[in-house]
Tab-separated table of C-alpha atoms in Angstrom:
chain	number	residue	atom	x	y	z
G	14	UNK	CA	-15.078	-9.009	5.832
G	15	UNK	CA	-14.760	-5.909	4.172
G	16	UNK	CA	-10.734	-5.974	2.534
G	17	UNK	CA	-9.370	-2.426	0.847
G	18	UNK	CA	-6.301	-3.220	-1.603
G	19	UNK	CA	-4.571	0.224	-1.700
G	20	UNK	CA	-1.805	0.820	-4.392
G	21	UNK	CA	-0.026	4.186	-3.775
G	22	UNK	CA	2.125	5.750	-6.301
G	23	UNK	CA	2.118	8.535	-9.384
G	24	UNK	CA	1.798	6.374	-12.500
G	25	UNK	CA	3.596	9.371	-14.256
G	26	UNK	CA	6.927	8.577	-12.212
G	27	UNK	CA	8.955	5.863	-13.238
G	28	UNK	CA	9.558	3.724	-10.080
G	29	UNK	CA	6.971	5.606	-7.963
G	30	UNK	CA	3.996	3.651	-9.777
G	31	UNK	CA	4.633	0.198	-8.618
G	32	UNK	CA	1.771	0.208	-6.007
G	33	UNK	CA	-0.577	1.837	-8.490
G	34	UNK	CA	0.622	-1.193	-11.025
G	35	UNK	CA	0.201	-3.637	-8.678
G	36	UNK	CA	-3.534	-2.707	-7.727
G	37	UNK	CA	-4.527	-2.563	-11.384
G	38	UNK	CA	-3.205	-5.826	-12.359
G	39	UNK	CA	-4.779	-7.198	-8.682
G	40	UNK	CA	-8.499	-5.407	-9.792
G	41	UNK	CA	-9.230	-8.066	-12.578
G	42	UNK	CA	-8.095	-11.244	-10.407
G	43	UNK	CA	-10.025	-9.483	-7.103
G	44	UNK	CA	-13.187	-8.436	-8.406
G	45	UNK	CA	-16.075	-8.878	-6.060
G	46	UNK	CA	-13.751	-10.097	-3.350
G	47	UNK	CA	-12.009	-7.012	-2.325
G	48	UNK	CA	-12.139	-3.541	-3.367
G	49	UNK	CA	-8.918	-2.460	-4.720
G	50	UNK	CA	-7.974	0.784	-5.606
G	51	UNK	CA	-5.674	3.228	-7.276
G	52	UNK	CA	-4.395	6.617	-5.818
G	53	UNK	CA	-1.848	9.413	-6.050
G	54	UNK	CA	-2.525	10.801	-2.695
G	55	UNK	CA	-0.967	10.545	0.498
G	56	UNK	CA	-1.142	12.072	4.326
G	57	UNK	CA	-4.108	12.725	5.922
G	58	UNK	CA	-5.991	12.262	2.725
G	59	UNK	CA	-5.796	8.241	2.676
G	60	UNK	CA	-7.970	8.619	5.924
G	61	UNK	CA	-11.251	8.769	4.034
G	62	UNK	CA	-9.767	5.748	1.773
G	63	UNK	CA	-9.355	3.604	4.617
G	64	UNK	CA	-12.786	4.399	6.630
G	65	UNK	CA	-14.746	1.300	6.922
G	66	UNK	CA	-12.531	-1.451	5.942
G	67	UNK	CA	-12.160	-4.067	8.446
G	68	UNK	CA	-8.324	-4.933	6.599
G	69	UNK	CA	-6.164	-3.414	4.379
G	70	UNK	CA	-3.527	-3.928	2.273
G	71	UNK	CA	-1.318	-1.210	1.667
G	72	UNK	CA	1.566	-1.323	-1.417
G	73	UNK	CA	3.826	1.403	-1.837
G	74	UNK	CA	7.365	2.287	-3.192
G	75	UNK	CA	10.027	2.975	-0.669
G	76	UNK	CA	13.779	4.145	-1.451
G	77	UNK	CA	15.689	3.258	1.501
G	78	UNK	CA	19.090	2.087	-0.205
G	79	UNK	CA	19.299	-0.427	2.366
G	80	UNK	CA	18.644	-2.936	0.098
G	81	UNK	CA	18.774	-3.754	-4.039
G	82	UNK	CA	15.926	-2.511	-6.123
G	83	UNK	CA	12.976	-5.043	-6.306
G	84	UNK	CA	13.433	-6.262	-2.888
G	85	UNK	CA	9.969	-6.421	-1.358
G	86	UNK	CA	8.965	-6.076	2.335
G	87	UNK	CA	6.108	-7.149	4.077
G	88	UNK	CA	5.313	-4.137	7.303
G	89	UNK	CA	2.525	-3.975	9.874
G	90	UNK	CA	2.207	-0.786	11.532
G	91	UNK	CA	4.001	-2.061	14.436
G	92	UNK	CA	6.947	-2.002	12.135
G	93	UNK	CA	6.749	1.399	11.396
G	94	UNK	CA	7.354	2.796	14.663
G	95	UNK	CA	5.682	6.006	16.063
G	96	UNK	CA	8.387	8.657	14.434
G	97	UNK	CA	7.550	12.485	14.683
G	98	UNK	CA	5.588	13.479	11.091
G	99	UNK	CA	8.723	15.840	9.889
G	100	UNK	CA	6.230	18.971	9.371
G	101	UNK	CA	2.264	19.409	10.555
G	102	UNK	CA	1.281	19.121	6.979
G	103	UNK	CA	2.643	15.850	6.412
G	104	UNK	CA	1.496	12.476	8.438
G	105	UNK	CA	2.542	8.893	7.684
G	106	UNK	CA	0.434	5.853	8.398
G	107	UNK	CA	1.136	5.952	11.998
G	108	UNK	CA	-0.129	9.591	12.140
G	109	UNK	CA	-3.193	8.360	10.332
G	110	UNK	CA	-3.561	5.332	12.968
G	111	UNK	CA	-3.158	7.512	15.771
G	112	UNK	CA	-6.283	10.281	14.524
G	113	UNK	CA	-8.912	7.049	13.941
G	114	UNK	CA	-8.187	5.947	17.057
G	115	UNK	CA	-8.754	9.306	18.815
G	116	UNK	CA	-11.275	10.201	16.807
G	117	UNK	CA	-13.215	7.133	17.089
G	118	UNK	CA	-13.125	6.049	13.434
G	119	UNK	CA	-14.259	2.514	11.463
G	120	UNK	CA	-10.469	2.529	10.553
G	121	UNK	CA	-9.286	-1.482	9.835
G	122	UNK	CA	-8.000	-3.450	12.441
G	123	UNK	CA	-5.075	-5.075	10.870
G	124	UNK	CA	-3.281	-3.489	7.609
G	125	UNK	CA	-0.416	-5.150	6.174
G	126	UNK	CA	1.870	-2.682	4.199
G	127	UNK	CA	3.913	-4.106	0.798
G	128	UNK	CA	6.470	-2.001	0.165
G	129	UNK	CA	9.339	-2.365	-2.886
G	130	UNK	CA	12.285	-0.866	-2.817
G	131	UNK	CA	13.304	1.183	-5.906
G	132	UNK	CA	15.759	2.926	-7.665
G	133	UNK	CA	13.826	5.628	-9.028
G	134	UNK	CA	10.794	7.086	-7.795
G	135	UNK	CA	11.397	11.001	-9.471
G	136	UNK	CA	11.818	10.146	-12.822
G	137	UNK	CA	8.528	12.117	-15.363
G	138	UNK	CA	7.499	9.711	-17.955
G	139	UNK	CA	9.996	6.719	-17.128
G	140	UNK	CA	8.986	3.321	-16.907
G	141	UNK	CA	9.948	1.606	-14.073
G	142	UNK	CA	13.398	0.455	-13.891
G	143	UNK	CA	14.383	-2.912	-14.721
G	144	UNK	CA	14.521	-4.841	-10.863
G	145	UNK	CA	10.959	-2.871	-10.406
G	146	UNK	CA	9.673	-3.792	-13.227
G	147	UNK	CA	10.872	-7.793	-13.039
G	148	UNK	CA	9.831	-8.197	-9.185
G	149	UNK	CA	6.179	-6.647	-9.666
G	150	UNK	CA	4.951	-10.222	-10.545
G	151	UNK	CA	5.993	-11.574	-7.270
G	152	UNK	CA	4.722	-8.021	-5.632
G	153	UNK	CA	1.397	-9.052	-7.010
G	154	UNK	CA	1.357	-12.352	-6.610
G	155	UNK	CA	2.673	-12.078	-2.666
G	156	UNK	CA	-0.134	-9.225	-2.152
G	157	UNK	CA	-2.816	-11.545	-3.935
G	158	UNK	CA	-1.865	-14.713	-1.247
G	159	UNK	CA	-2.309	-12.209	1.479
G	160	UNK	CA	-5.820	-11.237	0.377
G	161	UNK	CA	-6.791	-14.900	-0.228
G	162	UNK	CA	-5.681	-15.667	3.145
G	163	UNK	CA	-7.503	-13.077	4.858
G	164	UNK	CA	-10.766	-13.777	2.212
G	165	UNK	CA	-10.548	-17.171	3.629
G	166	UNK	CA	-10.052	-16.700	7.239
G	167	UNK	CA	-13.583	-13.856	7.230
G	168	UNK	CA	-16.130	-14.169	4.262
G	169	UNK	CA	-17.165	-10.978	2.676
G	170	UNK	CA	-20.247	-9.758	4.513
């Protein structure tokens, strides 16, 4: 089974780099099981990222203020709904679903999405704040059980 790890984020703003953390501290204890990567970009762009994969795991930031800083959830994209992209230029992960399909694509057949809630995703050069920066070893460690499950269930071909 082919298995993308895809952290999301800007390293360069504070909160905003959790999924980008995540993945590089996942790379080292991954290696040669999945292929886990690092990226900045978003939209229709992740399309080419996820081409090919038969899984994926998706982590993110999200600021909802529904819930504290450091609180982690664990999505399909069942749970995103099929909401209206807010402009043609932009398109979420259900957007992206929706153009594989049509278009016929090798897109994976089950992604699970880790998202953490923060407090500060704008912030140039900050750190991430403390709750971010205290639950990213249960971010990682929640993302790596998911990846050993799946690892387990389908061998790498």
């Amino acid at each position: 089974m082919k298995l993308l790890i895809l952290g999301l984020g800007n390293e360069l703003l504070s909160d905003d780099a959790v999924g980008v953390l995540a993945a590089r501290a996942l790379k080292e204890r991954l290696k040669d099981k999945a292929d886990v990567v690092e990226s900045a970009l978003s939209g229709m762009a992740l399309l080419d990222l996820l081409i090919g994969y038969e899984r994926a795991i998706i982590i993110d930031a999200v600021q909802t203020r529904r819930a504290p800083p450091g609180t982690i959830y664990e999505l399909t994209p069942a749970d995103l709904g099929a909401g209206a992209a807010p402009s043609p230029h932009y398109a979420g992960l259900p957007e992206l679903i929706a153009t594989a399909h049509a278009l016929k694509l090798n897109f994976p057949k089950e992604i699970k999405i880790f998202a953490m809630e923060v407090a500060d995703p704008y912030t140039i050069g900050g750190t991430p704040s403390p709750a971010v920066a205290q639950a990213l070893k249960e971010l990682i460690q929640r993302v790596e059980a998911q990846a050993t499950h799946w690892l387990a269930s389908y061998p790498r071909a």
